[in-house]
CSV table of C-alpha atoms in Angstrom, one decimal:
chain,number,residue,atom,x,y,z
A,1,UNK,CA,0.0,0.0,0.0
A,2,UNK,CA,1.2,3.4,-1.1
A,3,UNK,CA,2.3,5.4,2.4
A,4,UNK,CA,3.0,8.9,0.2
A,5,UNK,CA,-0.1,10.7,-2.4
A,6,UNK,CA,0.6,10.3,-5.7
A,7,UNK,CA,2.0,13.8,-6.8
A,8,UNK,CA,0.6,13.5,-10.7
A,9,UNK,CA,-3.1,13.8,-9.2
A,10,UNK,CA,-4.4,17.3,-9.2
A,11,UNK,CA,-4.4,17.3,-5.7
A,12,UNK,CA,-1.5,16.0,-5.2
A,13,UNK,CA,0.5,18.6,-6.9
A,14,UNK,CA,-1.5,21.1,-5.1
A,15,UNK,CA,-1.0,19.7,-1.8
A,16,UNK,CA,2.9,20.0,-2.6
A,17,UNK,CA,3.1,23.2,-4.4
A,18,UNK,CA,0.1,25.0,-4.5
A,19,UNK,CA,-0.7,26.0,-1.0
A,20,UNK,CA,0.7,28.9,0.7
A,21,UNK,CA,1.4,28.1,4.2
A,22,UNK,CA,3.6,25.4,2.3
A,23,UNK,CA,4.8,27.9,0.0
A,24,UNK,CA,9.2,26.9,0.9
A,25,UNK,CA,8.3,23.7,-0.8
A,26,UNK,CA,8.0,25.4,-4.2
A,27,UNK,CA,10.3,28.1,-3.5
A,28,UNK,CA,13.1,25.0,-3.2
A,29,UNK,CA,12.1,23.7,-6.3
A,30,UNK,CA,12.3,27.3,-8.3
A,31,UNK,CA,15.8,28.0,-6.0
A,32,UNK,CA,16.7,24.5,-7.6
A,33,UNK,CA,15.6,24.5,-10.9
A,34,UNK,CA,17.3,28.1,-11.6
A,35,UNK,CA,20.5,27.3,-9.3
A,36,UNK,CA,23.2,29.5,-9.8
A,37,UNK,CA,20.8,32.0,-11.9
A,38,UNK,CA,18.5,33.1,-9.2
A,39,UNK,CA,17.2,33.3,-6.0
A,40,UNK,CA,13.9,33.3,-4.8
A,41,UNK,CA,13.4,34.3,-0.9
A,42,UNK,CA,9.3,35.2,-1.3
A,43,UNK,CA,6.6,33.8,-3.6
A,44,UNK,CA,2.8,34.8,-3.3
A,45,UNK,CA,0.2,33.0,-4.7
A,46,UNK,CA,-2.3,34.7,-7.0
A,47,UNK,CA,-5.6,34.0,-8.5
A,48,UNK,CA,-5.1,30.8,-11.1
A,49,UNK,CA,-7.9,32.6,-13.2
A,50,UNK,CA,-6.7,35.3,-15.7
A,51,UNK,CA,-9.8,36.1,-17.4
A,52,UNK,CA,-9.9,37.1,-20.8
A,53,UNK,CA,-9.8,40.4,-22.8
A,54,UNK,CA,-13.9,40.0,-23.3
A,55,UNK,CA,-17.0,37.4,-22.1
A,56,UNK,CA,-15.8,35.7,-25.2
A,57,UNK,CA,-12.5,35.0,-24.5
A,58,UNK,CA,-11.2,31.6,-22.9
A,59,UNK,CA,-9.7,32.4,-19.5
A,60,UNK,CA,-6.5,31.0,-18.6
A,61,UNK,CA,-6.5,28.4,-15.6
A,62,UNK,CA,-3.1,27.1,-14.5
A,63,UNK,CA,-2.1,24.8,-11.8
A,64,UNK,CA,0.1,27.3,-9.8
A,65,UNK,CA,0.5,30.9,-10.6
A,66,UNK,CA,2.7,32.8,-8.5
A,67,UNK,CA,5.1,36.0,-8.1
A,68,UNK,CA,8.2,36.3,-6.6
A,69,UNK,CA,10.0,39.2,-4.4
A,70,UNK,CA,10.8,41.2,-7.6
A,71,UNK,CA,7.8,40.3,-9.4
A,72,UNK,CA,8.5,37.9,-12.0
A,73,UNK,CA,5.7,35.5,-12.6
A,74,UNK,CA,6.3,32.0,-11.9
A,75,UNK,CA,2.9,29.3,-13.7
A,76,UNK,CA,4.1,25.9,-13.1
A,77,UNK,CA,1.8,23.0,-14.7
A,78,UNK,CA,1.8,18.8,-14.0
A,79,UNK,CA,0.8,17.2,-17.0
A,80,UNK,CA,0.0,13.4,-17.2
A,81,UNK,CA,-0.6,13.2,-21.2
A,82,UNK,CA,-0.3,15.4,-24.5
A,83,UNK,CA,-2.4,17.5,-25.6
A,84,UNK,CA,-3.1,19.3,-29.1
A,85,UNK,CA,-0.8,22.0,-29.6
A,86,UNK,CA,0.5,21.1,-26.5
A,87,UNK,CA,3.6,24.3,-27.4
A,88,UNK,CA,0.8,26.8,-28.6
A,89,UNK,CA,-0.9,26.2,-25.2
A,90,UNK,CA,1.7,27.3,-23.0
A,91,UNK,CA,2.6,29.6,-25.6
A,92,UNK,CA,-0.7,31.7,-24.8
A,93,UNK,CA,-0.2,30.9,-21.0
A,94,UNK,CA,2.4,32.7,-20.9
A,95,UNK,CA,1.5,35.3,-23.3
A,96,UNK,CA,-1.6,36.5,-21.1
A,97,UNK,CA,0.6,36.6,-18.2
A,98,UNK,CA,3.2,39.2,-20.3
A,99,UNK,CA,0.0,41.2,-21.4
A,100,UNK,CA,-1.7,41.2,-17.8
A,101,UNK,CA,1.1,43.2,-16.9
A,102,UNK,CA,0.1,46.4,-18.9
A,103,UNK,CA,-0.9,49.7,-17.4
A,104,UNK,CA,-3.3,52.3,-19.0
A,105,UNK,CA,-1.5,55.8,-19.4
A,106,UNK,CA,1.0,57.3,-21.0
A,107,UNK,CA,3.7,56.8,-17.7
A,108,UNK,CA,4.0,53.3,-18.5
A,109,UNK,CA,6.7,52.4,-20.2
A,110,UNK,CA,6.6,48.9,-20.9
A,111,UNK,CA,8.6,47.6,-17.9
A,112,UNK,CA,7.7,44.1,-17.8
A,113,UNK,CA,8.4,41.6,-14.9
A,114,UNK,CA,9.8,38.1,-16.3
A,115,UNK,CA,7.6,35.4,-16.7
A,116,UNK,CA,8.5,31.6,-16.0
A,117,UNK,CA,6.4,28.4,-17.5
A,118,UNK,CA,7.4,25.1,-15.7
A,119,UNK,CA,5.9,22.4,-17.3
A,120,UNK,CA,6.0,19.0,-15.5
A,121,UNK,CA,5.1,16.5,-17.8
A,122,UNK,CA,4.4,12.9,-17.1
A,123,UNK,CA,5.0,11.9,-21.0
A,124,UNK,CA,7.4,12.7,-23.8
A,125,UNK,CA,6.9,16.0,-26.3
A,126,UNK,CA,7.9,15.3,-29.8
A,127,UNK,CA,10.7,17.3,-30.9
A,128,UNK,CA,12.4,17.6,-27.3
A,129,UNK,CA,14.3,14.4,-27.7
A,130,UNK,CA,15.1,11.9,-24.6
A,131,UNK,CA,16.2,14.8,-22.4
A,132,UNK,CA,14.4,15.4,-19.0
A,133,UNK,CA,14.8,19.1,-19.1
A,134,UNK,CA,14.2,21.5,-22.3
A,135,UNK,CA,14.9,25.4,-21.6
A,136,UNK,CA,13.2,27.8,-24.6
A,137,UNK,CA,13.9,31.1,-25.1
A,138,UNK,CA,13.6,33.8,-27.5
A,139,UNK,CA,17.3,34.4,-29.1
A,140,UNK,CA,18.8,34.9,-32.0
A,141,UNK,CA,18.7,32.5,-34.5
A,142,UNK,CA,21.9,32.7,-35.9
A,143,UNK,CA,24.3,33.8,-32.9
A,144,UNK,CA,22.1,32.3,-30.2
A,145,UNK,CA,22.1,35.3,-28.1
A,146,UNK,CA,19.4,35.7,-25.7
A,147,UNK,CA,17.0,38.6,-27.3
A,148,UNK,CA,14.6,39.2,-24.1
A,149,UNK,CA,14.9,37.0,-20.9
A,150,UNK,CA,11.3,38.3,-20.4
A,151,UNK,CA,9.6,34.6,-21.3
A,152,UNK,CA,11.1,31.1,-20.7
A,153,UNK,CA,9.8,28.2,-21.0
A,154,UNK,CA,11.5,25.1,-19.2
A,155,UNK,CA,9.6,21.5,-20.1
A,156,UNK,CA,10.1,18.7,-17.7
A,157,UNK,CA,9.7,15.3,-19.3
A,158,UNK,CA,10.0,13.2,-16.3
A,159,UNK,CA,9.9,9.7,-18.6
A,160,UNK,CA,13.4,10.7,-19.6
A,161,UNK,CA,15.0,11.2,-16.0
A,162,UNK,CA,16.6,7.0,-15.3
A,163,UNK,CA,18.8,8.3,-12.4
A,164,UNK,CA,18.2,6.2,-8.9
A,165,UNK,CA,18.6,7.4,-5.2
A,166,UNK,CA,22.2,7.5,-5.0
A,167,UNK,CA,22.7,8.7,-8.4
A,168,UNK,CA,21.8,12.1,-7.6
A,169,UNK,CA,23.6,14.3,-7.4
A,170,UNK,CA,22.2,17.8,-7.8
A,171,UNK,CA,19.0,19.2,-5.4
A,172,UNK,CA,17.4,19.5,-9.0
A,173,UNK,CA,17.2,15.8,-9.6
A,174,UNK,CA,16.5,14.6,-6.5
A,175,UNK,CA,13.5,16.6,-6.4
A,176,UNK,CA,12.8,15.3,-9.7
A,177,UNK,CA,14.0,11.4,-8.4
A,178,UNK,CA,11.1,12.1,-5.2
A,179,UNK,CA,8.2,13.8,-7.8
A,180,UNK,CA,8.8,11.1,-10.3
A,181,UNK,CA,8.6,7.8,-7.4
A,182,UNK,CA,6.9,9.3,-4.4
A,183,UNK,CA,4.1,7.5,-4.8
A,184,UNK,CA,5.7,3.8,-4.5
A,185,UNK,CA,8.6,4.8,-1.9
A,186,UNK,CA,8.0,3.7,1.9
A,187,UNK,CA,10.6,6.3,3.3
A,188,UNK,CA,11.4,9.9,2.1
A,189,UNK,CA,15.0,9.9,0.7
A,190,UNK,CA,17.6,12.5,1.0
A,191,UNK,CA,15.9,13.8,4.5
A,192,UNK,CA,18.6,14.0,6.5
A,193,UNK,CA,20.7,16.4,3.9
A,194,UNK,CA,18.0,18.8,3.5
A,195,UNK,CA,15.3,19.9,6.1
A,196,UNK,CA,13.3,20.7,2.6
A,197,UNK,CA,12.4,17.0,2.4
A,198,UNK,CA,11.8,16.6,5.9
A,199,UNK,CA,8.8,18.6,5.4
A,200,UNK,CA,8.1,17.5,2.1
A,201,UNK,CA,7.3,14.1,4.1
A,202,UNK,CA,4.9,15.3,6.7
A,203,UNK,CA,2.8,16.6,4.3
A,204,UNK,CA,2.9,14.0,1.4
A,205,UNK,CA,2.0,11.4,4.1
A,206,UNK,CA,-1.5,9.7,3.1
A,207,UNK,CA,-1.8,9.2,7.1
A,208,UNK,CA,-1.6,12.4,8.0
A,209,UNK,CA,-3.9,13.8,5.2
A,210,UNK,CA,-6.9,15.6,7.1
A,211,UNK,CA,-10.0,14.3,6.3
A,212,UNK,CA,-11.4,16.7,4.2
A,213,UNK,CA,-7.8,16.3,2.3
A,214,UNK,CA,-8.0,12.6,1.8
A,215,UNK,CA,-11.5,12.3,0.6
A,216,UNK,CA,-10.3,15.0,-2.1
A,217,UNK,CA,-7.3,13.4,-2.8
A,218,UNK,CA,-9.5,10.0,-2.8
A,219,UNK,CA,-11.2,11.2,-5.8
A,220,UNK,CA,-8.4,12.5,-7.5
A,221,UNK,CA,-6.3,9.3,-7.2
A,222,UNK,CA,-9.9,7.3,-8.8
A,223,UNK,CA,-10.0,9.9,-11.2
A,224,UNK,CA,-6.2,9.4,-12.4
A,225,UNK,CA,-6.6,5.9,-12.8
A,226,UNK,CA,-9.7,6.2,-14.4
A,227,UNK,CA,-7.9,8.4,-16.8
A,228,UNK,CA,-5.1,5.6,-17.2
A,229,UNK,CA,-7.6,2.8,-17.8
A,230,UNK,CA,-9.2,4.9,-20.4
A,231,UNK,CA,-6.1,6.1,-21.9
A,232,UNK,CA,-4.5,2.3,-21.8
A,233,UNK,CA,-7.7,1.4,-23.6
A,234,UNK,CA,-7.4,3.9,-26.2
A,235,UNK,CA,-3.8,2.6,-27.1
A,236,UNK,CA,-4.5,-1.2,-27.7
A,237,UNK,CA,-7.7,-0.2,-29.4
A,238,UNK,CA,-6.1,2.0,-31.8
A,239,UNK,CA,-3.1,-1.2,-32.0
A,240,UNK,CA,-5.5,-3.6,-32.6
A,241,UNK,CA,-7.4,-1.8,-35.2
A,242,UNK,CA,-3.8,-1.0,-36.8
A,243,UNK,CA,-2.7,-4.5,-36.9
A,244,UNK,CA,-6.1,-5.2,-39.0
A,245,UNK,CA,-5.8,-2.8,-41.3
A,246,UNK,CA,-2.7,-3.8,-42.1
A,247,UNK,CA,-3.4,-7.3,-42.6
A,248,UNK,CA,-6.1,-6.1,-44.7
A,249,UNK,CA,-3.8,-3.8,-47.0
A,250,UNK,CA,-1.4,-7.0,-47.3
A,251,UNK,CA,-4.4,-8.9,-48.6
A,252,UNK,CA,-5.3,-6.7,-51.0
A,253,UNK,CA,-1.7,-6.4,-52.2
A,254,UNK,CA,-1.5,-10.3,-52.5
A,255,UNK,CA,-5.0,-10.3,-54.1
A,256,UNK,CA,-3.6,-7.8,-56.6
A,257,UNK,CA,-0.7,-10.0,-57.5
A,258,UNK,CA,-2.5,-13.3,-57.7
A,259,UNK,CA,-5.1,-10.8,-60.1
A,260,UNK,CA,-1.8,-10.0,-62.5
A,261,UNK,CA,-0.7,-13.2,-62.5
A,262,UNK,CA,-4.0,-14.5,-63.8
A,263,UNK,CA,-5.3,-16.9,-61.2
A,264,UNK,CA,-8.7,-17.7,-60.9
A,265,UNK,CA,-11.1,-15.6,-58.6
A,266,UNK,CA,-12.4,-18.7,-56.2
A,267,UNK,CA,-8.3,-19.3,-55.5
A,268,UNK,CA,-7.5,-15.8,-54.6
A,269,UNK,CA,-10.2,-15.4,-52.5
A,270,UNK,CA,-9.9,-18.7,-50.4
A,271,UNK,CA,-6.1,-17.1,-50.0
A,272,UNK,CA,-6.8,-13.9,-49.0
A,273,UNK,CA,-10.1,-14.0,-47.8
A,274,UNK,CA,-11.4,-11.3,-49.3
A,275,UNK,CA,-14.7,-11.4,-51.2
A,276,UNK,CA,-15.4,-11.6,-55.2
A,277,UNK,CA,-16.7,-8.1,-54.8
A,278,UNK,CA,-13.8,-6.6,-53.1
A,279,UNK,CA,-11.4,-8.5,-55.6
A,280,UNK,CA,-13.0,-6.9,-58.6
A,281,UNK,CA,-12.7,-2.9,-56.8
A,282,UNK,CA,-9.2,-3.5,-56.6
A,283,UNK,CA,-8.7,-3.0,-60.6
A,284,UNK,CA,-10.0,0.7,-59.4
A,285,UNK,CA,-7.3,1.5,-56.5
């Protein structure tokens, strides 16, 4: 039995990152994930809703949305599976997040904050290769030099870290090691280097959930195994329906064949299978 929630559940995540009076959690992470770039030593929460330009518009809900001391926006995402335009997506997220920031009046002067995606994603983006981490920014395409460091974009493919316990060696990855296993270890590792993960533990604990938290996170853990099933479903449905139609298209390419070479209908069709009728459409295709 799993003694740690399972952080790729909404509530999950939330109950790690996503709650203020736990707010040094994700402050570790960003201090972490940007180490020797930045640090943070203040995050506040805001609203997850942007809502759009008019009624119209789609409003913008993230996991976690957040600003630091110095006002750079922080949205940071877990993501179990693709999605379509998966890139555009985040592009927009993080888009609003630059526009939000404008002032009416002439005094403003475009001074933007920075703003940070983190995408966490429990699956592999085409195009990103087999690394765990992908960092975008807008540069220069021919000398690479950085153009604005107003928007970045860091992708996590968690599938693609392999490292084990003692293999880390970075706080980075062993954040990443805990995320990626919590929900099938029976101790909290690294603990005694860092007070971090000390506290990471009391929370993460199923047993010492309250119970409001576990019947949430109850219905979050059915709901992301429902969502597995589903998916799992999906994928030997769409294999199975790919392994027939290409049994079929090999039939058909026989049938043709035996057709050229001149044998009879009746022979071709105990062979392949196929009927008289869909050996005569193949002189159309």
């Amino acid at each position: 039995m799993a003694r740690f929630i399972n952080p790729f559940t909404d509530v999950g995540f939330k109950l790690i990152f996503g709650q203020a009076i736990n707010k040094d959690l994700l402050m570790d992470f960003l201090n972490s994930l940007f180490e020797g770039e930045k640090r943070i030593t203040d995050i506040t929460f805001l609203d997850k809703e942007m809502l759009g330009f008019s009624v119209e518009d789609r409003s913008c809900i993230y996991d976690i949305y957040c600003t630091n001391e110095d006002g750079e926006h922080f949205i940071v995402e877990m993501q179990n599976r693709g999605h379509v335009n998966f890139r555009e997506r985040a592009l927009f997220y993080l888009s609003q997040a630059i526009v939000r920031q404008g002032e009416k009046g002439v005094g403003w002067l475009f001074d933007l904050k920075a703003v940070y995606g983190i995408f966490f994603m429990n699956f592999r983006l085409g195009g990103l290769g087999d690394k765990l981490r992908t960092d975008v920014l807008l540069a220069d395409r021919d000398t690479h030099q950085i153009f604005t460091d107003k928007m970045r974009y860091v992708f996590l493919q968690l599938p693609s870290f392999q490292k084990d316990e003692t293999s880390c060696e970075t706080d980075f990855e062993r954040w990443i090691y805990i995320l990626k296993n919590m929900d099938t270890l029976q101790r909290m590792p690294f603990k005694l280097r860092k007070a971090v993960f000390q506290r990471l533990e009391d929370i993460v604990d199923i047993a010492s959930l309250s119970k409001e938290d576990r019947i949430k996170y109850d219905e979050s853990i059915k709901t992301y195994r429902d969502n597995l099933v589903t998916e799992a479903y999906a994928l030997q449905k769409g294999r199975t329906e790919g392994r027939a139609e290409g049994f079929l298209e090999a039939n058909r390419r026989n049938a043709r064949a035996m057709k050229a070479k001149g044998l009879p209908m009746e022979l071709i069709a105990e062979i392949t299978g196929l009927s008289a009728q869909e050996i005569n459409d193949l002189d159309g295709k």
